[in-house]
mmCIF file of C-alpha atoms and ligand atoms in Angstrom:
data_model
loop_
_atom_site.group_PDB
_atom_site.id
_atom_site.type_symbol
_atom_site.label_atom_id
_atom_site.label_comp_id
_atom_site.label_asym_id
_atom_site.label_seq_id
_atom_site.Cartn_x
_atom_site.Cartn_y
_atom_site.Cartn_z
ATOM 1 C CA UNK Z 1 118.410 107.462 118.343
ATOM 2 C CA UNK Z 2 116.135 108.461 115.456
ATOM 3 C CA UNK Z 3 113.288 106.064 114.759
ATOM 4 C CA UNK Z 4 113.130 104.455 111.338
ATOM 5 C CA UNK Z 5 110.580 106.939 110.016
ATOM 6 C CA UNK Z 6 112.853 109.808 111.056
ATOM 7 C CA UNK Z 7 115.901 108.457 109.212
ATOM 8 C CA UNK Z 8 116.717 110.409 106.057
ATOM 9 C CA UNK Z 9 115.781 108.553 102.859
ATOM 10 C CA UNK Z 10 118.862 107.309 101.039
ATOM 11 C CA UNK Z 11 119.338 109.160 97.763
ATOM 12 C CA UNK Z 12 118.427 107.395 94.518
ATOM 13 C CA UNK Z 13 121.211 105.255 93.097
ATOM 14 C CA UNK Z 14 122.010 107.638 90.271
ATOM 15 C CA UNK Z 15 123.108 110.138 92.919
ATOM 16 C CA UNK Z 16 125.218 107.741 94.944
ATOM 17 C CA UNK Z 17 128.887 108.325 94.342
ATOM 18 C CA UNK Z 18 130.630 106.209 96.985
ATOM 19 C CA UNK Z 19 130.192 102.716 95.628
ATOM 20 C CA UNK Z 20 133.298 102.691 93.462
ATOM 21 C CA UNK Z 21 136.414 100.554 93.373
ATOM 22 C CA UNK Z 22 139.913 101.691 94.319
ATOM 23 C CA UNK Z 23 140.899 101.426 90.647
ATOM 24 C CA UNK Z 24 138.110 103.790 89.638
ATOM 25 C CA UNK Z 25 138.878 106.144 92.545
ATOM 26 C CA UNK Z 26 142.492 106.407 91.403
ATOM 27 C CA UNK Z 27 141.448 106.995 87.830
ATOM 28 C CA UNK Z 28 138.996 109.712 88.896
ATOM 29 C CA UNK Z 29 141.709 111.577 90.742
ATOM 30 C CA UNK Z 30 143.749 111.788 87.521
ATOM 31 C CA UNK Z 31 140.960 112.968 85.205
ATOM 32 C CA UNK Z 32 139.824 116.470 84.219
ATOM 33 C CA UNK Z 33 136.808 117.377 86.329
ATOM 34 C CA UNK Z 34 133.907 119.843 85.985
ATOM 35 C CA UNK Z 35 130.716 120.644 87.878
ATOM 36 C CA UNK Z 36 128.025 118.029 87.187
ATOM 37 C CA UNK Z 37 124.458 118.562 85.984
ATOM 38 C CA UNK Z 38 122.946 116.111 88.507
ATOM 39 C CA UNK Z 39 125.699 114.373 90.495
ATOM 40 C CA UNK Z 40 128.395 116.618 91.929
ATOM 41 C CA UNK Z 41 130.985 116.233 89.171
ATOM 42 C CA UNK Z 42 131.620 115.080 85.624
ATOM 43 C CA UNK Z 43 134.967 113.488 84.711
ATOM 44 C CA UNK Z 44 136.492 113.399 81.254
ATOM 45 C CA UNK Z 45 137.472 109.866 80.288
ATOM 46 C CA UNK Z 46 138.582 108.912 76.766
ATOM 47 C CA UNK Z 47 137.434 112.339 75.627
ATOM 48 C CA UNK Z 48 133.869 112.181 77.021
ATOM 49 C CA UNK Z 49 132.200 113.304 80.269
ATOM 50 C CA UNK Z 50 130.797 110.950 82.917
ATOM 51 C CA UNK Z 51 129.638 111.157 86.542
ATOM 52 C CA UNK Z 52 131.642 108.861 88.837
ATOM 53 C CA UNK Z 53 129.027 106.105 89.191
ATOM 54 C CA UNK Z 54 128.655 105.949 85.428
ATOM 55 C CA UNK Z 55 132.395 105.820 84.925
ATOM 56 C CA UNK Z 56 132.558 102.820 87.231
ATOM 57 C CA UNK Z 57 129.983 101.105 84.983
ATOM 58 C CA UNK Z 58 131.991 102.060 81.906
ATOM 59 C CA UNK Z 59 135.170 100.490 83.284
ATOM 60 C CA UNK Z 60 133.348 97.354 84.421
ATOM 61 C CA UNK Z 61 131.679 96.758 81.086
ATOM 62 C CA UNK Z 62 134.856 97.532 79.152
ATOM 63 C CA UNK Z 63 136.571 94.855 81.213
ATOM 64 C CA UNK Z 64 133.812 92.276 81.450
ATOM 65 C CA UNK Z 65 131.364 92.419 78.555
ATOM 66 C CA UNK Z 66 131.686 89.725 75.891
ATOM 67 C CA UNK Z 67 129.690 90.455 72.777
ATOM 68 C CA UNK Z 68 128.154 87.702 70.667
ATOM 69 C CA UNK Z 69 127.879 87.877 66.886
ATOM 70 C CA UNK Z 70 124.091 87.878 67.084
ATOM 71 C CA UNK Z 71 123.864 90.731 69.620
ATOM 72 C CA UNK Z 72 122.060 93.929 68.751
ATOM 73 C CA UNK Z 73 123.267 97.130 70.415
ATOM 74 C CA UNK Z 74 121.239 100.280 70.457
ATOM 75 C CA UNK Z 75 123.692 103.152 70.777
ATOM 76 C CA UNK Z 76 122.384 106.651 71.352
ATOM 77 C CA UNK Z 77 123.244 110.148 72.471
ATOM 78 C CA UNK Z 78 121.301 110.847 75.668
ATOM 79 C CA UNK Z 79 117.807 112.251 75.041
ATOM 80 C CA UNK Z 80 117.709 111.309 71.380
ATOM 81 C CA UNK Z 81 114.749 108.915 71.621
ATOM 82 C CA UNK Z 82 116.473 105.926 73.236
ATOM 83 C CA UNK Z 83 113.323 104.899 75.137
ATOM 84 C CA UNK Z 84 111.316 104.929 71.914
ATOM 85 C CA UNK Z 85 113.843 102.918 69.915
ATOM 86 C CA UNK Z 86 114.326 100.433 72.762
ATOM 87 C CA UNK Z 87 110.594 99.736 72.605
ATOM 88 C CA UNK Z 88 110.648 99.448 68.818
ATOM 89 C CA UNK Z 89 113.651 97.095 68.736
ATOM 90 C CA UNK Z 90 112.191 94.903 71.466
ATOM 91 C CA UNK Z 91 108.824 94.637 69.714
ATOM 92 C CA UNK Z 92 110.473 94.076 66.326
ATOM 93 C CA UNK Z 93 112.920 91.381 67.292
ATOM 94 C CA UNK Z 94 110.512 89.512 69.569
ATOM 95 C CA UNK Z 95 107.461 89.742 67.329
ATOM 96 C CA UNK Z 96 107.306 86.014 66.711
ATOM 97 C CA UNK Z 97 107.123 85.415 70.448
ATOM 98 C CA UNK Z 98 104.188 87.747 71.088
ATOM 99 C CA UNK Z 99 102.268 87.696 67.792
ATOM 100 C CA UNK Z 100 98.778 87.843 69.254
ATOM 101 C CA UNK Z 101 99.808 90.284 71.914
ATOM 102 C CA UNK Z 102 101.032 92.802 69.393
ATOM 103 C CA UNK Z 103 97.739 92.562 67.592
ATOM 104 C CA UNK Z 104 95.627 92.797 70.713
ATOM 105 C CA UNK Z 105 98.259 94.971 72.404
ATOM 106 C CA UNK Z 106 97.184 93.702 75.794
ATOM 107 C CA UNK Z 107 99.694 91.250 77.245
ATOM 108 C CA UNK Z 108 102.796 92.469 75.488
ATOM 109 C CA UNK Z 109 105.799 92.952 77.844
ATOM 110 C CA UNK Z 110 105.886 96.626 76.883
ATOM 111 C CA UNK Z 111 102.580 97.039 78.703
ATOM 112 C CA UNK Z 112 104.069 96.053 82.021
ATOM 113 C CA UNK Z 113 107.700 97.087 81.647
ATOM 114 C CA UNK Z 114 109.481 100.315 80.880
ATOM 115 C CA UNK Z 115 111.605 99.897 77.702
ATOM 116 C CA UNK Z 116 114.756 100.543 79.769
ATOM 117 C CA UNK Z 117 114.014 97.375 81.748
ATOM 118 C CA UNK Z 118 113.566 95.304 78.582
ATOM 119 C CA UNK Z 119 116.657 96.616 76.784
ATOM 120 C CA UNK Z 120 119.149 97.394 79.548
ATOM 121 C CA UNK Z 121 121.998 99.852 79.363
ATOM 122 C CA UNK Z 122 125.355 98.070 79.679
ATOM 123 C CA UNK Z 123 127.155 100.695 81.735
ATOM 124 C CA UNK Z 124 124.163 102.202 83.523
ATOM 125 C CA UNK Z 125 122.318 99.069 84.525
ATOM 126 C CA UNK Z 126 124.044 95.746 83.898
ATOM 127 C CA UNK Z 127 127.559 96.777 84.885
ATOM 128 C CA UNK Z 128 126.615 99.621 87.234
ATOM 129 C CA UNK Z 129 128.091 99.546 90.744
ATOM 130 C CA UNK Z 130 130.918 97.307 89.550
ATOM 131 C CA UNK Z 131 128.380 94.548 89.148
ATOM 132 C CA UNK Z 132 129.217 91.444 87.105
ATOM 133 C CA UNK Z 133 125.873 90.561 85.567
ATOM 134 C CA UNK Z 134 124.596 87.085 84.870
ATOM 135 C CA UNK Z 135 123.571 87.284 81.220
ATOM 136 C CA UNK Z 136 122.639 83.613 80.839
ATOM 137 C CA UNK Z 137 118.914 84.375 80.780
ATOM 138 C CA UNK Z 138 119.301 86.579 77.691
ATOM 139 C CA UNK Z 139 118.278 84.643 74.606
ATOM 140 C CA UNK Z 140 119.621 85.303 71.132
ATOM 141 C CA UNK Z 141 119.441 87.894 69.736
ATOM 142 C CA UNK Z 142 120.477 89.695 72.906
ATOM 143 C CA UNK Z 143 119.363 93.328 72.935
ATOM 144 C CA UNK Z 144 121.535 95.823 74.799
ATOM 145 C CA UNK Z 145 121.925 99.528 74.886
ATOM 146 C CA UNK Z 146 124.669 102.041 75.579
ATOM 147 C CA UNK Z 147 125.446 105.740 75.323
ATOM 148 C CA UNK Z 148 129.184 105.051 74.973
ATOM 149 C CA UNK Z 149 131.169 106.764 72.180
ATOM 150 C CA UNK Z 150 132.926 104.466 69.650
ATOM 151 C CA UNK Z 151 136.325 104.583 71.302
ATOM 152 C CA UNK Z 152 134.929 103.558 74.700
ATOM 153 C CA UNK Z 153 132.894 100.564 73.512
ATOM 154 C CA UNK Z 154 134.011 97.222 74.946
ATOM 155 C CA UNK Z 155 136.532 95.674 72.518
ATOM 156 C CA UNK Z 156 134.345 92.633 71.879
ATOM 157 C CA UNK Z 157 131.570 94.849 70.454
ATOM 158 C CA UNK Z 158 134.030 96.308 67.979
ATOM 159 C CA UNK Z 159 135.518 92.934 67.023
ATOM 160 C CA UNK Z 160 132.430 90.736 66.816
ATOM 161 C CA UNK Z 161 129.863 90.659 64.025
ATOM 162 C CA UNK Z 162 127.172 92.150 66.271
ATOM 163 C CA UNK Z 163 125.129 95.031 64.826
ATOM 164 C CA UNK Z 164 124.769 98.571 66.101
ATOM 165 C CA UNK Z 165 121.767 100.809 65.588
ATOM 166 C CA UNK Z 166 122.788 104.395 66.334
ATOM 167 C CA UNK Z 167 120.275 107.136 67.067
ATOM 168 C CA UNK Z 168 120.887 110.857 67.529
ATOM 169 C CA UNK Z 169 118.777 114.006 67.461
ATOM 170 C CA UNK Z 170 119.319 117.627 66.525
ATOM 171 C CA UNK Z 171 121.438 119.319 69.206
ATOM 172 C CA UNK Z 172 118.827 121.971 70.051
ATOM 173 C CA UNK Z 173 116.096 119.513 71.020
ATOM 174 C CA UNK Z 174 118.707 117.229 72.578
ATOM 175 C CA UNK Z 175 119.913 120.034 74.829
ATOM 176 C CA UNK Z 176 116.401 121.163 75.820
ATOM 177 C CA UNK Z 177 115.390 117.578 76.597
ATOM 178 C CA UNK Z 178 118.568 116.991 78.613
ATOM 179 C CA UNK Z 179 118.097 120.216 80.554
ATOM 180 C CA UNK Z 180 114.550 119.219 81.565
ATOM 181 C CA UNK Z 181 115.546 115.634 82.340
ATOM 182 C CA UNK Z 182 118.524 116.491 84.532
ATOM 183 C CA UNK Z 183 116.542 119.114 86.405
ATOM 184 C CA UNK Z 184 113.914 116.482 87.201
ATOM 185 C CA UNK Z 185 116.648 114.173 88.551
ATOM 186 C CA UNK Z 186 118.143 116.803 90.848
ATOM 187 C CA UNK Z 187 117.092 116.560 94.480
ATOM 188 C CA UNK Z 188 114.546 119.274 95.339
ATOM 189 C CA UNK Z 189 116.753 120.838 98.007
ATOM 190 C CA UNK Z 190 119.548 121.736 95.581
ATOM 191 C CA UNK Z 191 117.207 123.353 93.063
ATOM 192 C CA UNK Z 192 117.375 123.385 89.287
ATOM 193 C CA UNK Z 193 120.181 124.301 86.873
ATOM 194 C CA UNK Z 194 119.636 127.490 84.921
ATOM 195 C CA UNK Z 195 119.102 127.197 81.183
ATOM 196 C CA UNK Z 196 121.944 129.629 80.439
ATOM 197 C CA UNK Z 197 124.549 127.920 82.605
ATOM 198 C CA UNK Z 198 123.791 124.410 81.323
ATOM 199 C CA UNK Z 199 123.590 125.688 77.756
ATOM 200 C CA UNK Z 200 127.110 127.035 78.014
ATOM 201 C CA UNK Z 201 128.360 123.731 79.407
ATOM 202 C CA UNK Z 202 126.598 121.791 76.630
ATOM 203 C CA UNK Z 203 128.226 124.020 73.991
ATOM 204 C CA UNK Z 204 131.636 123.452 75.594
ATOM 205 C CA UNK Z 205 131.001 119.722 75.421
ATOM 206 C CA UNK Z 206 130.643 119.272 79.174
ATOM 207 C CA UNK Z 207 127.442 117.233 79.287
ATOM 208 C CA UNK Z 208 126.508 113.586 79.879
ATOM 209 C CA UNK Z 209 128.526 111.604 77.290
ATOM 210 C CA UNK Z 210 129.426 114.942 75.666
ATOM 211 C CA UNK Z 211 130.799 116.559 73.592
ATOM 212 C CA UNK Z 212 127.568 115.885 71.701
ATOM 213 C CA UNK Z 213 129.188 116.675 68.327
ATOM 214 C CA UNK Z 214 132.129 114.293 68.840
ATOM 215 C CA UNK Z 215 129.723 111.498 69.760
ATOM 216 C CA UNK Z 216 127.584 111.971 66.680
ATOM 217 C CA UNK Z 217 130.543 112.464 64.364
ATOM 218 C CA UNK Z 218 132.316 109.379 65.681
ATOM 219 C CA UNK Z 219 129.374 107.139 64.805
ATOM 220 C CA UNK Z 220 128.664 108.970 61.540
ATOM 221 C CA UNK Z 221 132.174 108.202 60.314
ATOM 222 C CA UNK Z 222 132.004 104.614 61.558
ATOM 223 C CA UNK Z 223 128.666 104.088 59.821
ATOM 224 C CA UNK Z 224 130.087 105.360 56.524
ATOM 225 C CA UNK Z 225 133.084 103.082 56.846
ATOM 226 C CA UNK Z 226 131.117 100.078 57.951
ATOM 227 C CA UNK Z 227 127.485 100.374 56.839
ATOM 228 C CA UNK Z 228 126.827 96.680 57.381
ATOM 229 C CA UNK Z 229 127.669 97.047 61.089
ATOM 230 C CA UNK Z 230 126.222 100.434 62.024
ATOM 231 C CA UNK Z 231 122.905 101.913 60.989
ATOM 232 C CA UNK Z 232 122.893 105.675 61.616
ATOM 233 C CA UNK Z 233 119.477 107.172 62.389
ATOM 234 C CA UNK Z 234 118.126 110.594 63.335
ATOM 235 C CA UNK Z 235 115.109 111.149 65.621
ATOM 236 C CA UNK Z 236 113.654 113.745 63.233
ATOM 237 C CA UNK Z 237 113.751 111.334 60.313
ATOM 238 C CA UNK Z 238 112.205 108.583 62.424
ATOM 239 C CA UNK Z 239 109.393 110.956 63.413
ATOM 240 C CA UNK Z 240 108.804 111.996 59.824
ATOM 241 C CA UNK Z 241 108.645 108.532 58.290
ATOM 242 C CA UNK Z 242 108.470 105.992 61.105
ATOM 243 C CA UNK Z 243 107.198 103.155 58.931
ATOM 244 C CA UNK Z 244 109.949 103.583 56.361
ATOM 245 C CA UNK Z 245 112.568 103.586 59.118
ATOM 246 C CA UNK Z 246 111.112 100.608 60.917
ATOM 247 C CA UNK Z 247 111.330 98.610 57.679
ATOM 248 C CA UNK Z 248 114.922 99.827 57.212
ATOM 249 C CA UNK Z 249 115.873 98.780 60.731
ATOM 250 C CA UNK Z 250 114.196 95.388 60.275
ATOM 251 C CA UNK Z 251 116.061 94.818 57.030
ATOM 252 C CA UNK Z 252 119.394 95.945 58.479
ATOM 253 C CA UNK Z 253 119.063 93.633 61.477
ATOM 254 C CA UNK Z 254 118.031 90.669 59.353
ATOM 255 C CA UNK Z 255 114.410 90.650 60.574
ATOM 256 C CA UNK Z 256 112.548 91.949 57.495
ATOM 257 C CA UNK Z 257 108.769 91.978 57.453
ATOM 258 C CA UNK Z 258 107.278 89.195 55.332
ATOM 259 C CA UNK Z 259 104.511 89.938 52.804
ATOM 260 C CA UNK Z 260 102.063 88.291 55.227
ATOM 261 C CA UNK Z 261 103.197 90.510 58.097
ATOM 262 C CA UNK Z 262 102.901 93.543 55.833
ATOM 263 C CA UNK Z 263 99.377 92.493 54.918
ATOM 264 C CA UNK Z 264 98.513 92.117 58.602
ATOM 265 C CA UNK Z 265 99.711 95.667 59.235
ATOM 266 C CA UNK Z 266 102.441 94.650 61.679
ATOM 267 C CA UNK Z 267 104.563 97.711 60.962
ATOM 268 C CA UNK Z 268 101.761 99.991 62.099
ATOM 269 C CA UNK Z 269 100.985 97.705 65.048
ATOM 270 C CA UNK Z 270 104.529 97.993 66.336
ATOM 271 C CA UNK Z 271 104.635 101.731 65.779
ATOM 272 C CA UNK Z 272 101.308 102.141 67.558
ATOM 273 C CA UNK Z 273 102.432 100.073 70.526
ATOM 274 C CA UNK Z 274 105.677 102.069 70.800
ATOM 275 C CA UNK Z 275 104.199 105.500 70.196
ATOM 276 C CA UNK Z 276 104.681 108.285 72.700
ATOM 277 C CA UNK Z 277 100.952 108.381 73.240
ATOM 278 C CA UNK Z 278 100.640 104.678 74.071
ATOM 279 C CA UNK Z 279 103.790 104.293 76.161
ATOM 280 C CA UNK Z 280 103.433 107.479 78.183
ATOM 281 C CA UNK Z 281 99.878 106.583 79.244
ATOM 282 C CA UNK Z 282 100.727 103.121 80.577
ATOM 283 C CA UNK Z 283 100.535 102.773 84.342
ATOM 284 C CA UNK Z 284 104.093 101.370 84.521
ATOM 285 C CA UNK Z 285 105.405 104.493 82.838
ATOM 286 C CA UNK Z 286 103.284 106.856 84.905
ATOM 287 C CA UNK Z 287 104.132 105.483 88.330
ATOM 288 C CA UNK Z 288 107.065 103.040 88.028
ATOM 289 C CA UNK Z 289 110.767 103.552 88.707
ATOM 290 C CA UNK Z 290 113.983 102.065 87.355
ATOM 291 C CA UNK Z 291 116.221 100.153 89.764
ATOM 292 C CA UNK Z 292 118.683 103.013 89.480
ATOM 293 C CA UNK Z 293 116.040 105.330 90.924
ATOM 294 C CA UNK Z 294 114.838 107.393 87.957
ATOM 295 C CA UNK Z 295 111.053 107.652 87.694
ATOM 296 C CA UNK Z 296 109.803 106.146 84.426
ATOM 297 C CA UNK Z 297 107.743 109.233 83.681
ATOM 298 C CA UNK Z 298 110.920 111.331 83.364
ATOM 299 C CA UNK Z 299 111.637 109.578 80.058
ATOM 300 C CA UNK Z 300 108.428 110.924 78.522
ATOM 301 C CA UNK Z 301 108.043 114.673 78.189
ATOM 302 C CA UNK Z 302 106.729 115.974 74.845
ATOM 303 C CA UNK Z 303 108.277 113.687 72.243
ATOM 304 C CA UNK Z 304 108.189 116.302 69.485
ATOM 305 C CA UNK Z 305 110.555 117.871 66.999
ATOM 306 C CA UNK Z 306 111.281 121.574 67.430
ATOM 307 C CA UNK Z 307 110.330 122.123 71.076
ATOM 308 C CA UNK Z 308 113.638 124.011 71.399
ATOM 309 C CA UNK Z 309 111.870 127.034 69.874
ATOM 310 C CA UNK Z 310 110.020 127.430 73.164
ATOM 311 C CA UNK Z 311 113.246 127.692 75.176
ATOM 312 C CA UNK Z 312 116.253 128.920 73.194
ATOM 313 C CA UNK Z 313 116.965 132.538 72.282
ATOM 314 C CA UNK Z 314 118.100 133.559 68.791
ATOM 315 C CA UNK Z 315 121.668 133.854 70.135
ATOM 316 C CA UNK Z 316 121.555 130.356 71.553
ATOM 317 C CA UNK Z 317 120.212 129.018 68.277
ATOM 318 C CA UNK Z 318 123.053 130.758 66.420
ATOM 319 C CA UNK Z 319 125.688 129.399 68.747
ATOM 320 C CA UNK Z 320 124.514 125.799 68.339
ATOM 321 C CA UNK Z 321 124.158 126.192 64.569
ATOM 322 C CA UNK Z 322 127.675 127.536 64.323
ATOM 323 C CA UNK Z 323 129.186 124.672 66.299
ATOM 324 C CA UNK Z 324 127.290 122.147 64.193
ATOM 325 C CA UNK Z 325 128.398 123.824 61.002
ATOM 326 C CA UNK Z 326 131.997 124.009 62.106
ATOM 327 C CA UNK Z 327 132.193 120.463 63.407
ATOM 328 C CA UNK Z 328 129.834 118.453 61.217
ATOM 329 C CA UNK Z 329 129.061 120.001 57.853
ATOM 330 C CA UNK Z 330 132.382 119.210 56.224
ATOM 331 C CA UNK Z 331 131.684 115.553 56.923
ATOM 332 C CA UNK Z 332 128.291 115.758 55.230
ATOM 333 C CA UNK Z 333 126.315 115.614 58.472
ATOM 334 C CA UNK Z 334 123.498 118.138 59.022
ATOM 335 C CA UNK Z 335 120.552 118.445 61.397
HETATM 336 N N1 PPS H 406 107.661 106.788 72.139
HETATM 337 C C1 PPS H 406 108.288 107.931 71.943
HETATM 338 N N2 PPS H 406 108.233 108.567 70.759
HETATM 339 C C2 PPS H 406 108.866 109.727 70.542
HETATM 340 N N3 PPS H 406 109.608 110.362 71.479
HETATM 341 C C3 PPS H 406 109.709 109.767 72.693
HETATM 342 C C4 PPS H 406 109.072 108.539 72.974
HETATM 343 N N4 PPS H 406 109.358 108.193 74.255
HETATM 344 C C5 PPS H 406 110.130 109.155 74.753
HETATM 345 N N5 PPS H 406 110.343 110.116 73.821
HETATM 346 C C6 PPS H 406 111.102 111.349 73.959
HETATM 347 O O1 PPS H 406 112.500 111.071 73.894
HETATM 348 C C7 PPS H 406 113.217 111.943 74.772
HETATM 349 C C8 PPS H 406 113.924 111.124 75.836
HETATM 350 O O2 PPS H 406 115.116 110.652 75.241
HETATM 351 P P1 PPS H 406 115.775 109.270 75.607
HETATM 352 O O3 PPS H 406 114.730 108.216 75.617
HETATM 353 O O4 PPS H 406 116.895 109.112 74.641
HETATM 354 O O5 PPS H 406 116.329 109.500 77.071
HETATM 355 S S1 PPS H 406 117.522 108.666 77.723
HETATM 356 O O6 PPS H 406 118.764 109.036 77.002
HETATM 357 O O7 PPS H 406 117.226 107.250 77.606
HETATM 358 O O8 PPS H 406 117.569 109.139 79.125
HETATM 359 C C9 PPS H 406 112.178 112.868 75.383
HETATM 360 O O9 PPS H 406 112.110 113.988 74.509
HETATM 361 P P2 PPS H 406 111.547 115.407 74.966
HETATM 362 O O10 PPS H 406 110.075 115.242 75.080
HETATM 363 O O11 PPS H 406 111.912 116.349 73.843
HETATM 364 O O12 PPS H 406 112.210 115.771 76.245
HETATM 365 C C10 PPS H 406 110.956 111.989 75.330
HETATM 366 O O13 PPS H 406 109.749 112.682 75.450
#
């Protein structure tokens, strides 16, 4: 018998693929399947690619989640700045609750909690592992997050008056960020994915919640049709004029800054608290972990626009530009 210290460590939750229901198992066996970036496989469900554990969360939240009219949902493509916008939305919406803490920036919940713990993903946290979450402790407005494409959102999100803030990022930086992130999540003994191989899969749409272009286009069209429900944002624009965008988000959500708050410099306070520099240096984000096993530090890498230039060849750049042109330009969407 091995002693406890000789037992192999169980893999982090995001790599566990057994904890799924019979219903999900049957569904998986009927779906198109490709090699995964981190977990063994990705499955194509409702047109988008998911690892099995994630798909279980998708099914559970589609079946169980009941939206409320006052809910706020942050919807993003993976690696588009979700962590940043989670922090911003949390600080914005809860600013009356922590007024002095924003100013002193000492006791604010963002100092002790990773943004993913404050604004949980529906399918990756709350409904993961076929869990039925108790949401009674969430006070209005409830803040949730998801990477789901429009078609896969729980019906009640589509039907209720809740608001959606959508964030995406140019596909080149998105891919480079995703490549680094998924390589960090892979167990050491299986090694890293090559840039070329994963690039090809990204271009073919076979990536987490991919095809990237279908995701972005779906929400772009929805936001044009229903601008009061969906606010469409780009990481690059947020980086360029963060204060302007924070005011836009506040207005859209019905939490505009008052003249007094403007005078107090609250916009800059929130942006400072949620900046890459501040968040990435906090102890919780240097050494903490999410319940699902990802280390908090994996969500902070460089936080810049244009880092793709350090990784992609001219041919890769061309290929991504061509796909974007072909798929997005005729709809008036450019990166
Ligand atoms: N505060 C802040 N400001 C600006 N940018 C930030 C911030 N926090 C995280 N990041 C950068 O966002 C990238 C991670 O994307 P996500 O947070 O969307 O990841 S995830 O989808 O939630 O896994 C990743 O981008 P890259 O650095 O290009 O990899 C992070 O570094």
